[in-house]
Short mmCIF file of C-alpha atoms in Angstrom, two decimals:
data_model
loop_
_atom_site.label_atom_id
_atom_site.label_comp_id
_atom_site.label_asym_id
_atom_site.label_seq_id
_atom_site.Cartn_x
_atom_site.Cartn_y
_atom_site.Cartn_z
CA MET A 142 28.56 -11.43 35.63
CA LEU A 143 31.39 -9.08 34.80
CA LEU A 144 33.62 -9.95 31.86
CA PRO A 145 37.20 -8.92 31.30
CA ALA A 146 37.82 -5.83 29.23
CA CYS A 147 39.24 -7.87 26.36
CA PHE A 148 35.83 -9.62 25.99
CA SER A 149 33.39 -6.89 27.02
CA ARG A 150 34.42 -4.42 24.32
CA PRO A 151 33.95 -6.79 21.34
CA ILE A 152 30.65 -8.02 22.77
CA SER A 153 29.35 -4.47 23.25
CA SER A 154 30.46 -3.58 19.72
CA LEU A 155 28.63 -6.58 18.28
CA ARG A 156 25.55 -5.72 20.32
CA SER A 157 25.50 -2.13 19.09
CA LEU A 158 26.03 -3.33 15.53
CA HIS A 159 23.09 -5.73 15.91
CA TRP A 160 20.76 -2.98 17.16
CA ARG A 161 21.93 -0.68 14.38
CA TRP A 162 21.16 -3.37 11.77
CA ARG A 163 17.71 -3.96 13.25
CA GLY A 164 16.95 -0.25 13.02
CA PHE A 165 18.13 -0.19 9.41
CA ALA A 166 15.96 -3.21 8.53
CA THR A 167 12.93 -1.60 10.19
CA ARG A 168 13.41 1.63 8.26
CA ARG A 169 13.88 -0.32 5.02
CA ASP A 170 10.66 -2.28 5.54
CA ARG A 171 8.82 0.94 6.35
CA ASN A 172 10.16 2.58 3.20
CA ASN A 173 9.19 -0.42 1.07
CA ASN A 174 5.57 0.00 2.17
CA ARG A 175 5.48 3.56 0.87
CA LEU A 176 3.75 4.16 -2.44
CA SER A 177 6.72 6.05 -3.89
CA SER A 178 9.08 3.16 -3.15
CA ARG A 179 6.71 0.64 -4.70
CA LEU A 180 6.24 2.79 -7.80
CA LEU A 181 10.00 3.13 -8.19
CA ASP A 182 10.50 -0.62 -7.77
CA VAL A 183 7.85 -1.43 -10.37
CA PHE A 184 9.25 1.14 -12.79
CA LEU A 185 12.79 -0.24 -12.54
CA ARG A 186 11.58 -3.81 -13.10
CA THR A 187 9.12 -3.21 -15.95
CA TRP A 188 10.15 -0.09 -17.89
CA ASP A 189 11.86 -2.03 -20.70
CA LEU A 190 9.23 -4.71 -21.26
CA GLY A 191 7.12 -2.56 -23.57
CA PHE A 192 10.09 -2.06 -25.92
CA THR A 193 11.66 -5.54 -25.89
CA SER A 194 8.82 -8.08 -25.50
CA PHE A 195 8.26 -9.33 -29.04
CA GLY A 196 6.60 -12.57 -30.08
CA GLY A 197 3.15 -12.51 -28.53
CA PRO A 198 1.78 -13.97 -25.27
CA PRO A 199 3.72 -17.29 -25.36
CA VAL A 200 7.02 -15.42 -25.38
CA HIS A 201 5.71 -12.87 -22.88
CA PHE A 202 4.86 -15.61 -20.40
CA ARG A 203 8.38 -16.96 -20.64
CA ILE A 204 9.89 -13.50 -20.07
CA LEU A 205 7.63 -12.81 -17.09
CA HIS A 206 8.45 -16.20 -15.57
CA GLU A 207 12.19 -15.65 -15.84
CA ARG A 208 12.00 -12.15 -14.42
CA PHE A 209 9.44 -12.38 -11.62
CA VAL A 210 9.44 -16.08 -10.63
CA GLN A 211 13.02 -17.18 -11.24
CA GLY A 212 14.48 -13.79 -10.34
CA LYS A 213 16.74 -13.61 -13.37
CA GLY A 214 19.83 -11.51 -12.75
CA GLY A 215 19.73 -12.03 -8.99
CA LYS A 216 16.74 -9.74 -8.52
CA GLU A 217 13.83 -10.13 -6.12
CA LYS A 218 11.21 -12.78 -6.83
CA TRP A 219 7.69 -11.43 -6.84
CA VAL A 220 5.65 -14.69 -6.67
CA ASP A 221 6.31 -18.40 -6.34
CA GLU A 222 5.83 -21.10 -8.97
CA GLN A 223 2.42 -22.26 -7.73
CA THR A 224 0.98 -18.74 -7.78
CA TYR A 225 2.32 -18.18 -11.29
CA GLN A 226 0.72 -21.39 -12.58
CA GLU A 227 -2.65 -20.46 -11.07
CA LEU A 228 -2.48 -16.95 -12.56
CA PHE A 229 -1.45 -18.47 -15.89
CA ALA A 230 -4.58 -20.64 -15.98
CA ILE A 231 -6.85 -17.74 -14.99
CA CYS A 232 -5.35 -15.30 -17.51
CA GLN A 233 -5.62 -17.86 -20.31
CA GLY A 234 -9.25 -18.62 -19.50
CA LEU A 235 -10.48 -15.01 -19.39
CA PRO A 236 -10.98 -12.87 -22.54
CA GLY A 237 -8.42 -10.26 -23.48
CA PRO A 238 -4.63 -10.18 -23.88
CA ALA A 239 -3.35 -12.88 -21.52
CA SER A 240 0.19 -11.56 -21.03
CA THR A 241 -1.10 -8.08 -20.16
CA LYS A 242 -3.40 -9.57 -17.54
CA MET A 243 -0.53 -11.65 -16.17
CA LEU A 244 1.76 -8.64 -15.72
CA PHE A 245 -1.04 -6.66 -14.08
CA CYS A 246 -1.80 -9.50 -11.65
CA LEU A 247 1.86 -10.04 -10.75
CA THR A 248 2.33 -6.34 -10.03
CA LEU A 249 -0.95 -6.19 -8.13
CA LEU A 250 0.12 -8.98 -5.79
CA HIS A 251 3.57 -7.52 -5.28
CA ALA A 252 3.02 -3.77 -5.03
CA GLY A 253 -0.69 -2.93 -5.10
CA PHE A 254 -3.26 -1.44 -7.46
CA ILE A 255 -1.67 1.90 -8.38
CA PRO A 256 1.75 0.35 -9.23
CA ALA A 257 -0.14 -2.24 -11.28
CA LEU A 258 -1.69 0.59 -13.32
CA LEU A 259 1.80 2.02 -13.84
CA ALA A 260 3.05 -1.37 -15.07
CA PHE A 261 0.06 -1.60 -17.42
CA LEU A 262 0.89 1.80 -18.95
CA LEU A 263 4.59 0.96 -19.27
CA TRP A 264 3.66 -2.30 -20.95
CA SER A 265 0.96 -1.02 -23.31
CA MET A 266 1.91 2.54 -24.31
CA PRO A 267 5.02 1.74 -26.42
CA GLY A 268 3.06 -0.77 -28.50
CA ALA A 269 0.07 1.55 -28.81
CA ILE A 270 2.25 4.44 -30.00
CA GLY A 271 4.09 2.16 -32.43
CA MET A 272 0.86 0.76 -33.90
CA TYR A 273 -0.55 4.26 -34.31
CA SER A 274 2.58 5.37 -36.16
CA LEU A 275 2.52 2.30 -38.39
CA ALA A 276 -1.16 2.84 -39.14
CA ILE A 277 -0.42 6.36 -40.35
CA GLY A 278 2.41 5.02 -42.52
CA VAL A 279 0.33 2.17 -43.97
CA GLN A 280 -2.21 4.68 -45.28
CA LYS A 281 0.45 6.04 -47.61
CA ILE A 282 1.47 2.60 -48.98
CA GLY A 283 -0.11 1.32 -52.17
CA ASP A 284 -1.81 -2.00 -52.77
CA THR A 285 1.55 -3.79 -53.09
CA LEU A 286 4.12 -3.72 -50.31
CA PRO A 287 7.63 -2.65 -51.22
CA SER A 288 10.09 -5.51 -51.54
CA MET A 289 12.16 -4.37 -48.55
CA VAL A 290 9.10 -4.11 -46.29
CA TYR A 291 7.84 -7.52 -47.42
CA ALA A 292 11.22 -9.12 -46.75
CA LEU A 293 11.39 -7.50 -43.30
CA LEU A 294 7.92 -8.72 -42.32
CA SER A 295 8.65 -12.23 -43.61
CA GLY A 296 11.83 -12.44 -41.55
CA LEU A 297 10.05 -11.19 -38.44
CA ASN A 298 7.30 -13.79 -38.83
CA SER A 299 9.80 -16.63 -39.26
CA SER A 300 11.84 -15.68 -36.20
CA THR A 301 8.69 -15.19 -34.13
CA VAL A 302 7.52 -18.74 -34.89
CA GLY A 303 10.78 -20.12 -33.49
CA ILE A 304 10.52 -18.02 -30.33
CA ILE A 305 6.91 -19.11 -29.79
CA ALA A 306 7.88 -22.78 -30.22
CA LEU A 307 10.66 -22.41 -27.64
CA ALA A 308 8.32 -20.70 -25.18
CA ALA A 309 5.69 -23.42 -25.67
CA VAL A 310 8.21 -26.17 -24.91
CA GLN A 311 9.45 -24.44 -21.77
CA LEU A 312 5.92 -23.79 -20.50
CA ALA A 313 4.93 -27.39 -21.24
CA GLU A 314 7.66 -28.67 -18.91
CA LYS A 315 5.87 -27.03 -15.97
CA ALA A 316 2.21 -27.22 -16.98
CA ILE A 317 2.14 -30.81 -18.34
CA TYR A 318 3.16 -33.17 -15.55
CA ASP A 319 0.97 -36.31 -15.68
CA LYS A 320 -1.00 -38.52 -18.06
CA LEU A 321 -4.21 -36.53 -17.72
CA THR A 322 -2.63 -33.24 -18.76
CA ARG A 323 -0.93 -34.95 -21.71
CA ILE A 324 -4.27 -36.38 -22.84
CA LEU A 325 -5.92 -32.96 -22.52
CA VAL A 326 -3.15 -31.34 -24.57
CA ILE A 327 -3.47 -33.91 -27.37
CA PHE A 328 -7.26 -33.79 -27.55
CA GLY A 329 -7.31 -29.99 -27.26
CA ALA A 330 -4.85 -29.63 -30.13
CA CYS A 331 -6.78 -32.08 -32.31
CA ALA A 332 -10.07 -30.35 -31.53
CA GLY A 333 -8.56 -26.97 -32.35
CA LEU A 334 -7.35 -28.24 -35.71
CA CYS A 335 -10.74 -29.70 -36.60
CA TYR A 336 -12.85 -26.61 -35.89
CA ASN A 337 -12.26 -22.89 -35.32
CA ALA A 338 -14.66 -20.37 -33.82
CA LEU A 339 -14.65 -17.57 -31.26
CA TRP A 340 -16.67 -19.56 -28.71
CA TYR A 341 -14.90 -22.87 -29.36
CA PHE A 342 -11.58 -22.35 -27.58
CA PRO A 343 -13.09 -21.00 -24.33
CA LEU A 344 -15.38 -24.04 -24.38
CA LEU A 345 -12.33 -26.32 -24.68
CA LEU A 346 -10.75 -24.59 -21.68
CA VAL A 347 -13.90 -25.08 -19.60
CA ILE A 348 -14.15 -28.74 -20.62
CA GLY A 349 -10.50 -29.33 -19.71
CA GLY A 350 -10.97 -27.77 -16.29
CA ALA A 351 -14.16 -29.75 -15.64
CA VAL A 352 -12.50 -33.03 -16.64
CA THR A 353 -9.56 -32.33 -14.32
CA VAL A 354 -11.86 -31.53 -11.40
CA LEU A 355 -13.93 -34.66 -12.04
CA TRP A 356 -10.85 -36.88 -12.30
CA ASN A 357 -9.01 -35.55 -9.26
CA GLY A 358 -12.10 -35.24 -7.09
CA TRP A 359 -14.03 -38.46 -7.71
CA MET A 360 -13.12 -40.66 -10.66
CA SER A 361 -9.47 -41.39 -9.80
CA GLN A 362 -10.38 -42.58 -6.30
CA ARG A 363 -13.11 -44.87 -7.61
CA ILE A 364 -10.82 -46.37 -10.24
CA ARG A 365 -8.05 -46.88 -7.65
CA LYS A 366 -10.47 -48.69 -5.33
CA MET A 367 -11.65 -50.89 -8.20
CA GLU A 368 -8.05 -51.78 -9.08
CA LEU A 369 -7.27 -52.70 -5.48
CA ALA A 370 -10.40 -54.83 -5.24
CA TRP A 371 -9.61 -56.58 -8.54
CA LYS A 372 -6.03 -57.33 -7.47
CA ARG A 373 -7.16 -58.75 -4.15
CA ARG A 374 -9.83 -60.84 -5.86
CA HIS A 375 -7.31 -62.44 -8.23
CA SER A 376 -4.58 -62.96 -5.63
CA SER A 377 -3.77 -66.24 -3.91
CA GLN A 378 -5.65 -65.30 -0.73
CA PRO A 379 -8.86 -63.38 -1.33
CA ALA A 380 -9.40 -60.35 0.83
CA THR A 381 -12.21 -60.12 3.30
CA ASP A 382 -14.73 -57.31 3.55
CA THR A 383 -12.80 -55.83 6.46
CA GLU A 384 -9.62 -55.58 4.38
CA LEU A 385 -11.41 -53.93 1.47
CA SER A 386 -13.08 -51.40 3.74
CA THR A 387 -9.72 -50.66 5.36
CA ILE A 388 -8.09 -50.18 1.94
CA GLN A 389 -10.80 -47.73 0.94
CA SER A 390 -10.43 -45.72 4.14
CA ILE A 391 -6.64 -45.34 4.06
CA PRO A 392 -5.42 -42.33 2.00
CA MET A 393 -2.38 -42.97 -0.18
CA GLU A 394 0.07 -40.26 0.86
CA GLU A 395 3.62 -39.59 -0.21
CA GLY A 396 6.17 -41.37 1.94
CA GLN A 397 3.67 -44.03 3.13
CA THR A 398 2.80 -47.51 1.80
CA VAL A 399 0.23 -50.07 2.82
CA ALA A 400 1.72 -53.36 4.01
CA LEU A 401 -0.37 -56.52 4.32
CA ASP A 402 0.63 -58.86 7.10
CA ASN A 403 -0.32 -62.28 5.77
CA THR A 404 1.49 -64.19 8.51
CA THR A 405 -0.51 -62.91 11.49
CA SER A 406 -3.21 -64.88 13.18
CA SER A 407 -6.80 -64.90 12.04
CA GLN A 408 -7.82 -62.81 15.04
CA ASN A 409 -5.97 -59.70 13.81
CA ASN A 410 -6.72 -59.48 10.11
CA LEU A 411 -6.63 -55.71 9.66
CA ILE A 412 -4.38 -53.66 7.38
CA ARG A 413 -2.09 -51.17 9.02
CA PRO A 414 -0.20 -48.35 7.26
CA ARG A 415 3.55 -48.56 7.51
CA ASN A 416 5.71 -45.44 7.30
CA VAL A 417 8.81 -46.16 5.28
CA ALA A 418 10.37 -42.74 5.70
CA PRO A 419 13.87 -42.92 7.25
CA ARG A 420 14.14 -41.98 10.90
CA THR A 421 16.31 -39.03 11.66
CA GLY A 422 17.54 -40.54 14.88
CA SER A 423 18.72 -43.87 13.46
CA LEU A 424 19.88 -43.19 9.90
CA PRO A 425 21.56 -39.97 8.78
CA GLN A 426 20.00 -38.31 5.77
CA THR A 427 22.17 -37.45 2.83
CA SER A 428 21.70 -34.74 0.26
CA ALA A 429 20.19 -37.26 -2.13
CA ASP A 430 17.59 -38.36 0.44
CA SER A 431 16.42 -34.85 1.22
CA PRO A 432 16.77 -32.67 -1.88
CA ASN A 433 14.52 -29.91 -0.55
CA ASN A 434 16.28 -29.27 2.74
CA ASN A 435 18.24 -26.35 1.39
CA ILE A 436 15.23 -24.74 -0.26
CA GLU A 437 13.99 -21.89 1.89
CA PRO A 438 10.30 -20.98 1.74
CA HIS A 439 9.61 -17.80 -0.15
CA HIS A 440 7.74 -15.33 2.05
CA GLN A 441 6.60 -12.27 0.16
CA GLU A 442 4.24 -9.57 1.32
CA THR A 443 1.32 -9.28 -1.06
CA HIS A 444 -0.98 -6.35 -1.75
CA THR A 445 -4.45 -7.68 -2.45
CA VAL A 446 -7.65 -5.89 -3.44
CA PRO A 447 -10.73 -6.42 -1.23
CA LEU A 448 -13.61 -8.38 -2.70
CA LEU A 449 -16.02 -5.43 -2.74
CA THR A 450 -13.45 -3.22 -4.47
CA GLY A 451 -12.84 -5.90 -7.10
CA ILE A 452 -16.56 -6.25 -7.79
CA LEU A 453 -16.96 -2.48 -8.17
CA LEU A 454 -13.98 -2.32 -10.55
CA THR A 455 -15.45 -5.15 -12.64
CA ILE A 456 -18.83 -3.39 -12.84
CA PHE A 457 -17.10 -0.12 -13.78
CA VAL A 458 -15.12 -1.77 -16.60
CA PHE A 459 -18.06 -3.62 -18.14
#
C-alpha cells in the first residue's frame, strides 16, 4: 500500500533511525564482551576503593552494596540483592578477608576472572604498600608512642567504631527478617561473648546454617501441622481424618488461604483452597495493590568459571 509523501518520508526516517540504533546496540554489546572493555569498566568502578575504604569488612560490605547492588550515582548494577546476600553468607563462612572475597566474587560474576584479578590488585595493593611503609616507620619509634600519634590513633579507632555500628545496623535490616534469624543473632552474640577461640566462630556459623536448614526443611512444617491439628481438635466441630489429611497436603502459598465450608452437606466434606487474589478482569488494581509492577527484572550477563577450572585453582592455591 502506497502512502502519501507527507507520511512516507517520516516513516522511512524513523525506520532508518531504528536500524541505525540496532546496529549501534549490537556494536556496543560486542565491545562490552571484549576483555579490554571489561578491564576498563572494572578499573573505573574500583580504582578508588583501595584508598577510601576504611573501617574493616562491615564498612566494606556497606560500600560494596551501595556501589554494585544499589547502583549509587546512577551507575550500572552488577548483581541483584539475592545474589549479594548469598555471596555475603559464603564469604563470611570461608576463612580469609571477607570483603576482599566479596569484591573478587562480584567482579568475577560481572566481568570474568582476569578483571577480578585486576580488582583484587586495585583493592589490596594500596593497603599493602601503606602497611609496609608504616612497618618501616614503626621500627624507628621507641617503646612509647608520641602524643600526637597516640591521639591520632585514638581518634581513628573511635570513628571506626561508629562506622562499623552503622554498617551493622544497615546490614541487619536485610539479613535479619524473621524470628529464627533474630534468635540466631541473639544466641550467636551471647555465645561469642562467653567464649573466644579460632575454631569457635566458624562452628557457630555452621550451627546457624544447620539450624536454618532443619527448620525450613522439616521442623516448621511439622509444627504447623501440629498447630492445625490442635486447633481443629479444640474447635466446636472436630475435624475428620479426611480434613486433616487434606490440610497436610495443601501447601500454604502467598496469595492463597484455606477456607473451610462448614455449611455443605455431609457428602462433600473436603477442604478446597480458595484464591483471594483480586481478578484483573473484575477489579482494577491500584498502585497500593501491586507495588512490584513497576519493578523491572534485572538481567545481567555473568561470567562464570567452569567447575573443573575452579577445582584446579583451589588445588593450586592450597
